[in-house]
Coordinates of C-alpha atoms and ligand atoms in Angstrom, one line a residue:
Chain A
M1 CA -0.3 -0.2 -0.1
A2 CA 2.6 2.2 1.1
H3 CA 4.2 1.8 -2.5
G4 CA 1.1 2.7 -4.4
V5 CA 0.6 6.1 -2.5
L6 CA 4.2 6.8 -2.8
G7 CA 4.2 6.1 -6.7
E8 CA 1.1 8.1 -7.6
N9 CA 2.7 11.1 -5.5
G10 CA 5.7 10.6 -7.5
K11 CA 3.3 10.3 -10.8
E12 CA 1.7 14.3 -9.7
R13 CA 5.0 15.4 -8.9
Q14 CA 6.8 14.8 -12.3
P15 CA 4.9 16.1 -15.6
R16 CA 4.2 13.9 -18.3
R17 CA 7.5 13.6 -20.6
R18 CA 5.9 14.6 -24.0
R19 CA 6.2 12.1 -26.6
L20 CA 7.5 12.2 -30.2
H21 CA 4.8 13.1 -32.6
F22 CA 4.8 10.0 -34.3
P23 CA 5.0 6.8 -32.0
V24 CA 5.4 4.6 -34.8
V25 CA 8.6 6.1 -36.3
E26 CA 10.0 6.5 -33.2
A27 CA 9.5 2.9 -32.2
F28 CA 11.0 2.1 -35.6
F29 CA 13.7 3.9 -35.2
S30 CA 14.5 2.9 -31.6
D31 CA 14.5 -0.9 -32.6
A32 CA 16.3 -0.6 -35.2
G33 CA 19.1 1.0 -33.6
L34 CA 19.1 -1.6 -30.8
L35 CA 18.9 -4.0 -33.2
S36 CA 21.8 -3.0 -34.8
L37 CA 23.6 -2.8 -31.1
F38 CA 22.8 -6.4 -30.6
N39 CA 24.2 -7.3 -34.0
V40 CA 27.2 -5.5 -33.6
R41 CA 27.6 -7.4 -30.1
V42 CA 27.0 -10.8 -31.6
F43 CA 29.9 -9.8 -34.3
K44 CA 32.3 -9.2 -30.8
T45 CA 31.2 -12.1 -29.0
V46 CA 31.0 -15.1 -31.9
L47 CA 34.7 -15.5 -32.2
Q48 CA 35.5 -15.3 -28.2
P49 CA 35.7 -18.9 -27.0
P50 CA 34.4 -20.8 -25.1
Y51 CA 32.6 -22.3 -27.9
E52 CA 29.4 -24.0 -27.5
I53 CA 29.6 -26.7 -29.5
R54 CA 27.3 -29.1 -27.9
E55 CA 24.4 -26.4 -27.9
F56 CA 25.2 -25.5 -31.6
L57 CA 24.5 -28.6 -32.6
K58 CA 21.4 -29.5 -30.6
Q59 CA 19.9 -26.6 -32.1
S60 CA 20.8 -26.9 -35.4
Y61 CA 19.3 -30.2 -35.1
L62 CA 16.0 -28.9 -33.7
I63 CA 15.8 -26.4 -36.4
G64 CA 16.2 -28.6 -39.0
N65 CA 14.0 -30.9 -37.3
K66 CA 11.0 -28.8 -36.8
S67 CA 10.8 -27.2 -40.4
L68 CA 11.6 -29.8 -42.3
A69 CA 8.6 -31.1 -43.2
L70 CA 6.5 -28.3 -43.4
V71 CA 9.2 -26.5 -45.8
G72 CA 9.5 -30.2 -47.9
I73 CA 5.5 -29.7 -48.3
T74 CA 5.4 -26.4 -49.3
G75 CA 8.2 -26.7 -51.8
F76 CA 6.9 -29.8 -53.2
I77 CA 3.4 -27.9 -53.9
I78 CA 4.7 -24.6 -55.3
G79 CA 6.7 -27.0 -57.9
L80 CA 3.5 -28.8 -58.6
V81 CA 1.4 -25.2 -58.5
L82 CA 4.0 -23.4 -60.3
T83 CA 4.6 -26.4 -63.4
I84 CA 0.7 -26.2 -63.9
Q85 CA 0.2 -22.8 -63.9
S86 CA 3.0 -21.7 -66.2
R87 CA 2.2 -24.1 -69.0
P88 CA -0.3 -22.7 -70.4
T89 CA 1.3 -19.6 -71.2
L90 CA 4.6 -21.3 -72.2
A91 CA 2.1 -23.6 -74.6
Q92 CA 1.1 -20.2 -76.3
F93 CA 4.4 -19.6 -77.6
G94 CA 5.1 -23.4 -78.3
A95 CA 7.8 -23.7 -75.9
E96 CA 6.3 -26.4 -73.5
S97 CA 9.7 -27.8 -73.4
W98 CA 10.8 -24.9 -71.7
L99 CA 8.8 -25.9 -68.8
P100 CA 11.3 -27.7 -66.5
A101 CA 14.1 -25.3 -67.0
M102 CA 11.8 -22.4 -66.5
V103 CA 10.3 -23.8 -63.5
A104 CA 14.0 -24.6 -62.1
V105 CA 15.4 -21.2 -62.7
S106 CA 12.4 -19.8 -60.8
I107 CA 12.6 -21.8 -57.8
V108 CA 16.4 -21.9 -57.3
R109 CA 16.6 -18.3 -58.0
E110 CA 13.6 -17.1 -56.1
I111 CA 10.8 -19.3 -54.8
G112 CA 13.0 -21.8 -52.8
P113 CA 15.0 -19.8 -51.1
I114 CA 12.3 -16.8 -50.5
I115 CA 9.6 -19.5 -49.1
T116 CA 11.7 -21.6 -47.1
A117 CA 12.9 -18.6 -45.4
V118 CA 9.3 -17.0 -45.1
I119 CA 8.5 -20.2 -43.4
C120 CA 11.6 -19.9 -41.2
A121 CA 10.4 -16.7 -40.1
G122 CA 7.5 -18.1 -39.0
K123 CA 8.6 -20.9 -37.1
V124 CA 11.7 -20.7 -36.2
G125 CA 11.9 -17.1 -35.6
S126 CA 8.8 -16.8 -33.4
G127 CA 10.3 -20.5 -31.8
I128 CA 13.2 -18.6 -30.6
G129 CA 11.4 -15.1 -29.7
A130 CA 8.9 -17.2 -27.3
E131 CA 11.5 -19.5 -26.2
L132 CA 14.0 -16.7 -25.8
S133 CA 11.5 -14.0 -23.5
S134 CA 10.2 -17.1 -21.4
M135 CA 13.4 -17.9 -20.5
R136 CA 13.6 -14.4 -20.0
V137 CA 10.7 -13.9 -17.8
T138 CA 11.2 -16.9 -15.8
E139 CA 14.9 -15.6 -14.5
Q140 CA 16.2 -18.5 -16.8
I141 CA 18.7 -16.6 -18.6
E142 CA 19.7 -14.6 -15.3
A143 CA 20.1 -17.8 -13.7
M144 CA 22.7 -19.2 -16.3
Q145 CA 24.5 -15.7 -16.0
V146 CA 24.8 -16.4 -12.0
S147 CA 26.1 -19.6 -12.4
G148 CA 29.2 -18.4 -14.5
T149 CA 27.9 -19.4 -18.1
D150 CA 27.7 -16.3 -20.7
P151 CA 23.8 -16.4 -21.3
F152 CA 24.8 -14.5 -24.9
K153 CA 27.3 -17.0 -26.3
Y154 CA 25.1 -20.0 -24.9
I155 CA 22.1 -19.0 -25.9
V156 CA 22.0 -16.2 -28.3
I157 CA 25.0 -17.2 -30.4
T158 CA 24.4 -20.8 -31.0
R159 CA 20.9 -20.2 -32.1
I160 CA 22.0 -17.6 -34.6
L161 CA 24.5 -19.9 -36.1
A162 CA 22.1 -22.9 -36.1
A163 CA 19.9 -20.9 -37.9
T164 CA 22.2 -19.2 -40.4
L165 CA 23.4 -23.0 -41.1
M166 CA 20.3 -24.6 -41.4
I167 CA 18.2 -22.3 -43.3
P168 CA 20.1 -23.0 -46.1
V169 CA 20.5 -26.7 -45.8
L170 CA 16.8 -26.6 -45.6
T171 CA 16.4 -24.4 -48.7
V172 CA 18.3 -27.0 -50.4
F173 CA 15.7 -29.5 -49.5
S174 CA 12.5 -27.4 -50.1
D175 CA 14.4 -26.7 -54.1
A176 CA 14.7 -30.7 -54.4
F177 CA 11.2 -31.0 -53.2
A178 CA 9.8 -28.2 -55.5
F179 CA 11.8 -29.8 -58.4
Y180 CA 9.8 -33.2 -58.0
G181 CA 6.6 -31.4 -57.4
S182 CA 7.4 -30.0 -60.9
F183 CA 8.3 -33.2 -62.1
L184 CA 4.9 -34.7 -61.5
G185 CA 3.4 -31.6 -62.5
V186 CA 5.3 -31.9 -66.0
N187 CA 3.9 -35.6 -65.9
L188 CA 0.3 -34.9 -65.5
R189 CA 0.2 -34.2 -69.2
G190 CA 2.4 -35.7 -71.0
D191 CA 5.2 -38.3 -70.1
V192 CA 8.7 -37.1 -69.4
S193 CA 10.6 -39.6 -67.8
F194 CA 12.6 -38.5 -64.3
T195 CA 16.6 -38.1 -66.0
L196 CA 15.1 -36.2 -68.9
F197 CA 13.1 -33.7 -66.3
F198 CA 16.2 -33.4 -64.1
S199 CA 18.8 -33.2 -67.6
Q200 CA 16.6 -30.4 -69.0
A201 CA 16.0 -28.4 -66.0
L202 CA 19.4 -28.3 -64.5
T203 CA 21.2 -27.9 -67.5
K204 CA 19.9 -24.4 -67.9
L205 CA 20.8 -23.5 -64.4
T206 CA 24.1 -21.4 -64.8
F207 CA 26.4 -20.7 -61.7
M208 CA 24.9 -17.5 -61.7
D209 CA 21.8 -18.9 -61.1
V210 CA 22.9 -20.9 -58.4
F211 CA 25.5 -19.4 -56.5
P212 CA 24.1 -15.9 -55.4
A213 CA 20.9 -17.7 -54.5
F214 CA 22.7 -20.2 -52.1
I215 CA 24.8 -17.2 -50.4
K216 CA 21.6 -15.0 -49.8
T217 CA 20.0 -18.1 -47.8
F218 CA 22.8 -17.4 -45.7
F219 CA 21.9 -14.1 -45.0
F220 CA 18.0 -15.0 -44.4
G221 CA 19.2 -17.4 -41.9
F222 CA 21.3 -15.0 -40.3
A223 CA 18.7 -12.3 -39.7
I224 CA 15.6 -15.0 -38.9
G225 CA 18.0 -16.1 -35.9
L226 CA 19.6 -12.3 -35.2
I227 CA 15.7 -10.9 -35.0
G228 CA 14.1 -14.1 -32.8
C229 CA 16.8 -13.8 -30.5
Y230 CA 17.3 -9.9 -30.1
K231 CA 13.3 -10.2 -29.6
G232 CA 13.1 -12.8 -26.8
Y233 CA 16.3 -11.7 -25.1
N234 CA 15.2 -8.4 -24.6
A235 CA 11.5 -9.0 -23.7
S236 CA 9.6 -7.0 -21.6
T237 CA 9.3 -9.2 -18.5
G238 CA 5.4 -10.5 -17.5
T239 CA 3.9 -13.5 -19.8
E240 CA 2.3 -11.1 -22.5
G241 CA 6.0 -10.2 -23.3
V242 CA 6.4 -13.8 -24.4
G243 CA 3.5 -13.2 -26.9
R244 CA 5.1 -9.9 -28.1
A245 CA 8.0 -11.1 -28.5
A246 CA 6.9 -14.1 -30.5
N247 CA 5.1 -12.3 -32.9
S248 CA 7.1 -9.4 -33.5
A249 CA 9.6 -11.9 -34.5
V250 CA 8.1 -13.1 -36.9
V251 CA 6.9 -9.6 -38.8
T252 CA 10.5 -8.2 -38.5
A253 CA 11.9 -11.3 -39.6
S254 CA 9.6 -11.6 -42.6
L255 CA 10.1 -7.8 -43.5
V256 CA 13.9 -8.0 -43.3
V257 CA 14.2 -11.0 -45.4
F258 CA 12.1 -9.4 -47.8
I259 CA 14.7 -6.6 -47.9
I260 CA 17.7 -8.7 -48.1
D261 CA 16.1 -10.4 -50.7
M262 CA 15.7 -7.1 -52.6
L263 CA 19.1 -5.8 -51.8
A264 CA 20.4 -9.3 -53.5
V265 CA 18.5 -9.2 -56.3
Q266 CA 20.3 -5.6 -56.9
I267 CA 23.7 -6.9 -55.9
T268 CA 23.7 -10.1 -58.2
S269 CA 22.4 -7.9 -61.1
L270 CA 25.5 -5.8 -61.1
F271 CA 27.0 -8.6 -62.0
M272 CA 25.2 -10.1 -64.9
Chain B
M1 CA 54.9 -33.5 12.6
E2 CA 57.9 -33.6 15.0
S3 CA 60.2 -31.9 12.5
P4 CA 61.3 -28.3 13.7
F5 CA 60.9 -26.6 10.1
L6 CA 57.4 -27.3 10.6
K7 CA 57.2 -26.2 14.2
A8 CA 58.6 -22.9 13.1
A9 CA 56.7 -22.7 10.0
T10 CA 53.4 -22.8 12.3
P11 CA 53.5 -19.8 13.9
P12 CA 53.7 -17.0 11.3
I13 CA 50.9 -18.7 9.5
E14 CA 48.1 -18.8 12.5
P15 CA 47.1 -15.5 12.9
I16 CA 46.4 -14.8 9.2
Q17 CA 44.0 -17.9 9.0
E18 CA 42.6 -16.2 11.7
Q19 CA 42.0 -12.9 10.3
I20 CA 40.8 -14.9 6.9
G21 CA 38.5 -17.2 9.1
Q22 CA 36.9 -14.8 11.4
Q23 CA 37.4 -10.9 11.1
T24 CA 36.5 -10.4 7.7
N25 CA 33.2 -10.1 5.9
V26 CA 32.8 -12.3 3.2
I27 CA 29.9 -9.7 2.2
E28 CA 29.8 -6.1 2.9
I29 CA 27.1 -3.7 1.6
R30 CA 27.5 -0.2 2.1
H31 CA 24.7 2.7 1.6
L32 CA 23.2 0.8 -1.3
K33 CA 20.7 2.7 -3.2
K34 CA 18.3 1.3 -5.9
S35 CA 15.4 2.7 -7.8
F36 CA 13.5 1.9 -11.1
D37 CA 12.2 5.2 -12.4
D38 CA 11.4 7.6 -9.9
H39 CA 10.3 4.7 -7.4
E40 CA 13.4 4.2 -4.6
V41 CA 13.2 0.6 -4.0
L42 CA 16.4 0.6 -1.7
K43 CA 17.5 4.1 -0.1
D44 CA 20.2 2.9 2.0
I45 CA 21.2 -0.4 2.8
S46 CA 24.4 -1.3 4.8
I47 CA 25.0 -5.3 5.4
E48 CA 27.6 -7.1 6.5
V49 CA 27.7 -11.3 6.7
A50 CA 30.4 -12.5 8.2
R51 CA 32.3 -16.3 7.1
G52 CA 30.0 -19.0 8.2
E53 CA 27.1 -16.5 9.1
T54 CA 23.5 -16.8 8.2
L55 CA 21.7 -13.9 7.8
A56 CA 17.9 -13.6 7.3
V57 CA 16.4 -10.9 5.6
L58 CA 12.9 -10.2 6.5
G59 CA 10.7 -7.7 4.9
K60 CA 7.1 -7.3 3.5
S61 CA 6.6 -8.0 -0.1
G62 CA 7.9 -5.4 -2.2
A63 CA 10.2 -4.0 0.2
G64 CA 12.8 -4.8 -2.5
K65 CA 14.7 -8.1 -1.2
S66 CA 14.6 -9.7 -3.9
V67 CA 16.4 -6.3 -5.4
L68 CA 18.7 -6.4 -3.0
I69 CA 20.3 -10.0 -3.6
K70 CA 20.1 -9.3 -7.2
C71 CA 22.6 -6.2 -6.8
I72 CA 24.9 -8.4 -4.8
V73 CA 25.3 -10.8 -8.0
A74 CA 25.5 -7.8 -10.4
L75 CA 22.7 -8.9 -12.1
L76 CA 21.0 -5.2 -11.1
E77 CA 23.4 -2.4 -11.2
P78 CA 23.2 0.0 -7.6
D79 CA 22.7 3.4 -8.6
A80 CA 25.0 4.2 -5.6
G81 CA 26.8 2.4 -2.7
T82 CA 29.7 -0.5 -2.8
I83 CA 29.1 -3.9 -2.5
I84 CA 32.5 -5.8 -1.4
L85 CA 32.4 -9.6 -1.9
F86 CA 35.1 -11.4 -0.3
G87 CA 37.3 -8.4 -0.1
K88 CA 36.9 -6.9 -3.6
D89 CA 34.3 -3.9 -4.9
I90 CA 32.5 -6.0 -7.6
A91 CA 31.4 -2.8 -9.7
A92 CA 35.7 -2.7 -10.1
S93 CA 36.0 -6.2 -11.3
G94 CA 36.1 -7.2 -14.6
K95 CA 34.0 -10.0 -16.9
K96 CA 36.3 -12.4 -16.2
E97 CA 36.7 -11.6 -12.7
Q98 CA 32.4 -11.6 -11.9
T99 CA 32.6 -15.1 -14.0
G100 CA 34.8 -16.1 -11.0
L101 CA 32.7 -14.3 -8.2
H102 CA 29.7 -16.2 -9.9
N103 CA 31.5 -19.8 -9.3
R104 CA 31.5 -18.9 -5.3
I105 CA 28.3 -17.4 -5.1
G106 CA 25.1 -19.9 -5.2
F107 CA 22.0 -18.3 -6.1
L108 CA 18.3 -19.6 -5.5
F109 CA 16.0 -17.8 -7.4
Q110 CA 12.4 -17.0 -6.3
G111 CA 10.9 -18.6 -8.9
G112 CA 13.3 -21.3 -8.7
A113 CA 14.6 -20.6 -12.5
L114 CA 14.8 -24.1 -14.1
Y115 CA 15.9 -24.6 -17.6
D116 CA 12.5 -25.5 -19.4
S117 CA 14.0 -27.4 -21.7
K118 CA 16.9 -29.0 -19.9
S119 CA 16.2 -32.8 -17.5
V120 CA 16.7 -32.6 -14.1
R121 CA 19.7 -34.2 -14.6
E122 CA 20.6 -31.5 -17.5
N123 CA 19.4 -28.3 -14.8
L124 CA 21.6 -30.2 -12.2
E125 CA 25.0 -30.7 -14.5
F126 CA 24.6 -27.5 -15.6
P127 CA 26.3 -25.2 -12.8
L128 CA 28.9 -27.9 -13.3
R129 CA 30.7 -27.2 -16.6
N130 CA 31.9 -24.0 -15.3
L131 CA 34.2 -25.5 -12.2
K132 CA 37.7 -25.0 -12.7
I133 CA 38.8 -28.5 -12.0
K134 CA 36.0 -30.5 -14.5
P135 CA 34.8 -33.1 -12.9
S136 CA 34.6 -36.8 -14.6
L137 CA 31.3 -38.2 -15.5
E138 CA 31.3 -40.5 -12.7
E139 CA 32.0 -37.9 -10.6
K140 CA 29.1 -35.8 -12.2
D141 CA 26.9 -38.7 -11.3
K142 CA 27.6 -38.8 -8.0
L143 CA 27.4 -35.4 -7.1
V144 CA 23.8 -35.1 -9.1
V145 CA 22.4 -37.9 -7.1
E146 CA 23.6 -37.0 -3.7
A147 CA 22.3 -33.6 -4.8
L148 CA 18.8 -34.6 -5.4
T149 CA 19.2 -37.2 -2.1
N150 CA 19.6 -34.1 -0.2
V151 CA 16.2 -32.7 -1.4
G152 CA 14.5 -35.9 -1.3
L153 CA 14.1 -36.0 -5.1
T154 CA 16.1 -38.8 -6.2
D155 CA 12.9 -40.4 -8.0
A156 CA 12.8 -37.3 -10.5
I157 CA 16.0 -37.6 -12.1
D158 CA 15.0 -38.1 -15.4
K159 CA 11.8 -36.0 -15.4
M160 CA 11.6 -32.8 -17.1
P161 CA 10.7 -29.7 -15.0
S162 CA 7.2 -29.3 -16.5
E163 CA 6.6 -33.0 -15.0
L164 CA 7.4 -31.5 -11.3
S165 CA 4.7 -30.0 -8.3
G166 CA 6.0 -26.5 -7.3
G167 CA 7.3 -27.7 -4.3
M168 CA 9.6 -30.0 -6.5
R169 CA 10.7 -27.6 -8.8
K170 CA 11.6 -25.3 -5.6
R171 CA 13.6 -28.0 -4.0
L172 CA 15.5 -29.1 -7.9
A173 CA 16.5 -25.4 -7.4
L174 CA 17.5 -25.7 -4.3
A175 CA 19.7 -28.6 -5.0
R176 CA 21.1 -27.0 -8.6
T177 CA 21.8 -23.9 -6.3
L178 CA 23.9 -25.9 -3.4
I179 CA 25.3 -28.4 -6.2
Q180 CA 28.3 -26.4 -6.9
K181 CA 29.2 -26.1 -3.1
P182 CA 29.6 -22.3 -3.0
E183 CA 31.0 -20.2 -0.6
I184 CA 28.1 -17.5 -0.5
M185 CA 24.6 -18.7 -0.9
L186 CA 21.6 -16.2 -1.7
Y187 CA 18.5 -17.6 -0.6
D188 CA 15.2 -16.2 -2.3
E189 CA 12.6 -17.6 -0.3
P190 CA 13.5 -20.9 -0.3
T191 CA 10.6 -22.3 1.8
T192 CA 7.8 -20.3 0.3
G193 CA 5.0 -22.6 -0.9
L194 CA 6.3 -25.8 0.9
D195 CA 4.4 -28.0 3.3
P196 CA 5.6 -27.5 6.5
I197 CA 7.4 -30.5 6.9
T198 CA 9.4 -30.0 3.8
S199 CA 9.5 -26.4 5.1
R200 CA 11.2 -27.5 8.1
E201 CA 13.6 -29.9 6.0
I202 CA 14.8 -27.4 4.0
S203 CA 15.3 -25.1 6.7
R204 CA 17.3 -27.8 8.3
L205 CA 19.3 -28.6 5.0
I206 CA 20.4 -24.9 4.5
L207 CA 21.4 -25.1 8.2
G208 CA 23.4 -28.5 7.5
V209 CA 25.1 -26.8 4.5
Q210 CA 26.3 -23.7 6.7
E211 CA 27.6 -25.8 9.5
K212 CA 29.2 -28.7 6.8
Y213 CA 30.9 -26.1 4.4
Q214 CA 31.1 -23.2 6.6
T215 CA 29.2 -21.2 4.0
S216 CA 27.9 -17.9 4.3
S217 CA 24.2 -17.2 3.7
I218 CA 21.8 -14.6 2.8
I219 CA 18.3 -16.2 3.5
I220 CA 15.2 -14.1 2.2
T221 CA 12.2 -15.8 3.7
H222 CA 8.8 -14.8 4.9
D223 CA 8.9 -17.9 7.2
I224 CA 9.7 -17.0 10.6
E225 CA 10.6 -20.8 11.6
C226 CA 12.6 -21.0 8.5
A227 CA 14.7 -17.5 10.1
N228 CA 14.7 -19.4 13.6
I229 CA 16.4 -22.8 12.2
A230 CA 18.5 -21.5 10.0
A231 CA 19.9 -18.0 11.0
N232 CA 22.5 -16.9 13.2
R233 CA 21.0 -12.7 12.6
I234 CA 17.9 -11.3 11.2
V235 CA 17.8 -7.7 9.5
L236 CA 14.3 -6.1 8.8
I237 CA 13.8 -4.1 5.7
R238 CA 11.0 -1.6 5.4
D239 CA 10.8 1.4 3.0
G240 CA 14.3 0.9 1.5
L241 CA 16.4 1.1 4.7
C242 CA 17.5 -1.5 7.5
V243 CA 15.2 -0.7 10.6
A244 CA 16.2 -3.8 12.6
S245 CA 18.9 -6.1 13.3
G246 CA 19.5 -8.7 15.4
T247 CA 19.5 -12.3 16.8
Y248 CA 15.5 -14.0 16.6
D249 CA 15.1 -13.6 20.3
E250 CA 16.6 -9.9 20.3
L251 CA 14.2 -9.2 17.7
E252 CA 10.5 -11.4 19.2
N253 CA 11.1 -9.2 22.1
S254 CA 11.8 -5.7 20.6
D255 CA 10.0 -2.5 21.6
D256 CA 8.8 -1.3 18.1
E257 CA 5.4 -2.9 17.7
W258 CA 6.2 -3.4 13.6
V259 CA 9.2 -5.3 14.3
R260 CA 7.3 -8.1 16.7
S261 CA 4.2 -8.1 14.5
F262 CA 6.7 -9.9 12.3
F263 CA 7.1 -12.5 14.7
E264 CA 3.7 -12.7 16.2
W265 CA 2.4 -15.2 14.1
H266 CA 5.0 -17.3 15.3
A267 CA 4.4 -16.3 18.9
D268 CA 0.6 -17.1 18.9
H269 CA 1.3 -20.1 17.3
T270 CA 3.8 -21.2 20.2
K271 CA 1.5 -19.8 23.1
A272 CA -1.6 -21.7 21.8
T273 CA 0.5 -25.0 21.6
T274 CA 1.9 -24.6 24.8
A275 CA -1.8 -23.9 26.0
M276 CA -3.2 -26.7 24.0
Q277 CA -0.6 -29.0 25.7
G278 CA -1.2 -27.2 29.5
K279 CA -4.9 -28.2 28.9
K280 CA -4.2 -31.9 28.0
S281 CA -2.1 -32.4 30.6
A282 CA -4.4 -30.4 32.9
R283 CA -7.3 -33.0 32.0
Ligands
LIG1 N1 13.3 -4.8 -13.1 C1 12.6 -4.4 -12.6 N2 11.9 -3.0 -13.1 C2 10.9 -2.2 -12.4 N3 10.8 -2.5 -11.2 C3 11.4 -3.3 -10.4 C4 11.8 -4.4 -11.1 N4 12.4 -5.1 -9.9 C5 11.7 -5.2 -9.1 N5 11.0 -3.8 -9.3 C6 10.0 -2.8 -8.0 O1 10.8 -3.1 -6.6 C7 10.5 -3.1 -5.9 C8 10.8 -4.5 -5.2 O2 10.8 -5.6 -5.6 P1 11.6 -6.9 -5.5 O3 11.3 -7.9 -6.2 O4 12.7 -6.7 -4.5 O5 10.2 -7.2 -3.6 P2 10.6 -8.3 -2.8 O6 10.6 -7.4 -1.4 O7 11.6 -9.6 -3.0 O8 9.0 -8.8 -2.5 P3 8.9 -10.5 -2.1 O9 8.5 -10.4 -1.2 O10 7.2 -10.4 -2.8 O11 9.3 -11.3 -3.6 C9 8.8 -3.6 -6.5 O12 7.9 -2.7 -5.8 C10 9.1 -4.0 -7.7 O13 7.9 -3.3 -8.5
LIG2 MG1 11.0 -11.2 -4.0

């Protein structure tokens, strides 16, 4: 009771601080600034021993295991649907034989990476955000610190590295499933053997199709891990902080994935 | 033993040992201040704990007891004042030193702070990974089993924390804190939420740890019985200040009514029990 009275008095005495006129804009910039600082801290700590190899492997396994089915199914469906949808257009030009190659290029360059990244932003990003924020709320992060383990290294660095490694792996899986979906899509009307399909699809793929697309998936993974950890690690205490952290991890990570994609396309086109 | 060399060497060492053993305070807090925004939680707290001493801290809910011990382990940064552990100011120590310090301090969180994603065994093994001398697998196993036996949880070794009851979680948290055999123990409400029998057992366990390892402890508690069993000295915190300090008996018979009110339930309880016993014997 005594504290309540004190608190009220305190509020009466102090005039309310004036907020900026655009709270959304202010929140955006302060968030972006803090995220950058968090990023700097990640780069500073990542090379310092001790390296938490076991935890890193465990997190990699969890991320891969958790998302593999979803990524595979989505990739398969996208490959199938893309093939079915593209066929009429190509048929108009009499270029149906280009179907595998065209689908392959779209999947490898864009659809595989972006679909995987967005799915993982939802699944991995929100998972990390929720897990870390609940660790924060229940004081597990503090407990780790007090027991002499650096929680930043043990929790944050391992998860970011795991996401950076696993999103590319998952993308490869997704691409493979999409190819298979596409193979079935081609075969719905027509009869193309597995080997013919793949030789048609893969011979048209160049180094510049594959390499930049592969590189950008590492950035997707890093961004997803980083944002999930940032939101979770700095969650406000209280149970509603967990939901908020998970939610805003998904939103921010998806947005950042698209921004990275846009930049990646711009940069790649410089070398084409 | 009879060697003259040893005899000559012994005397100069003794006074130093005595100094370390008895005179130094392991924890020294001077004029600690901590506020959140414009809410002054701790205004001016000064506390000392000698080696091997157990201090109980009492105070109303929200008085800032948890904040106080979080300042001691540097989870919160005080606004003013100094905290000296083992003769060293913690504000002046670097990150490495702090990690070293953390290995010598055990902290029992009010909510347990168990690692949800780890099993009971892994929870207990976690603090051991930072020990200077790395225990072998068998030693680890032995320590884990011993820690669980101490709190009566041997059956739960392969369970997940979410499968445990509230009291079991509390006991597991206590076991995890004690497994490091720290020199300083900070307990945040070790017996809250436990039945009276287990509470008493935990209080005795705390006392036992203190006697066996000469641990210096601070116990935050609302459980007067726990303070009575385990603590040598009691400090009361109110409005961010230490308002009273003394042994259980001194404070129970204090002139200040507010101070006495902390002990009233227990006093009533004892009186009631004695009265009942009196009635029984009268019959
Ligand atoms: N991180 C924080 N940010 C803002 N205020 C805080 C924070 N931690 C504690 N407080 C405030 O400090 C005051 C003291 O909190 P503390 O947790 O130390 O109480 P306590 O004495 O441990 O109470 P209890 O016996 O209920 O555990 C409370 O009013 C609380 O609102
Ligand atoms: Mg508390």
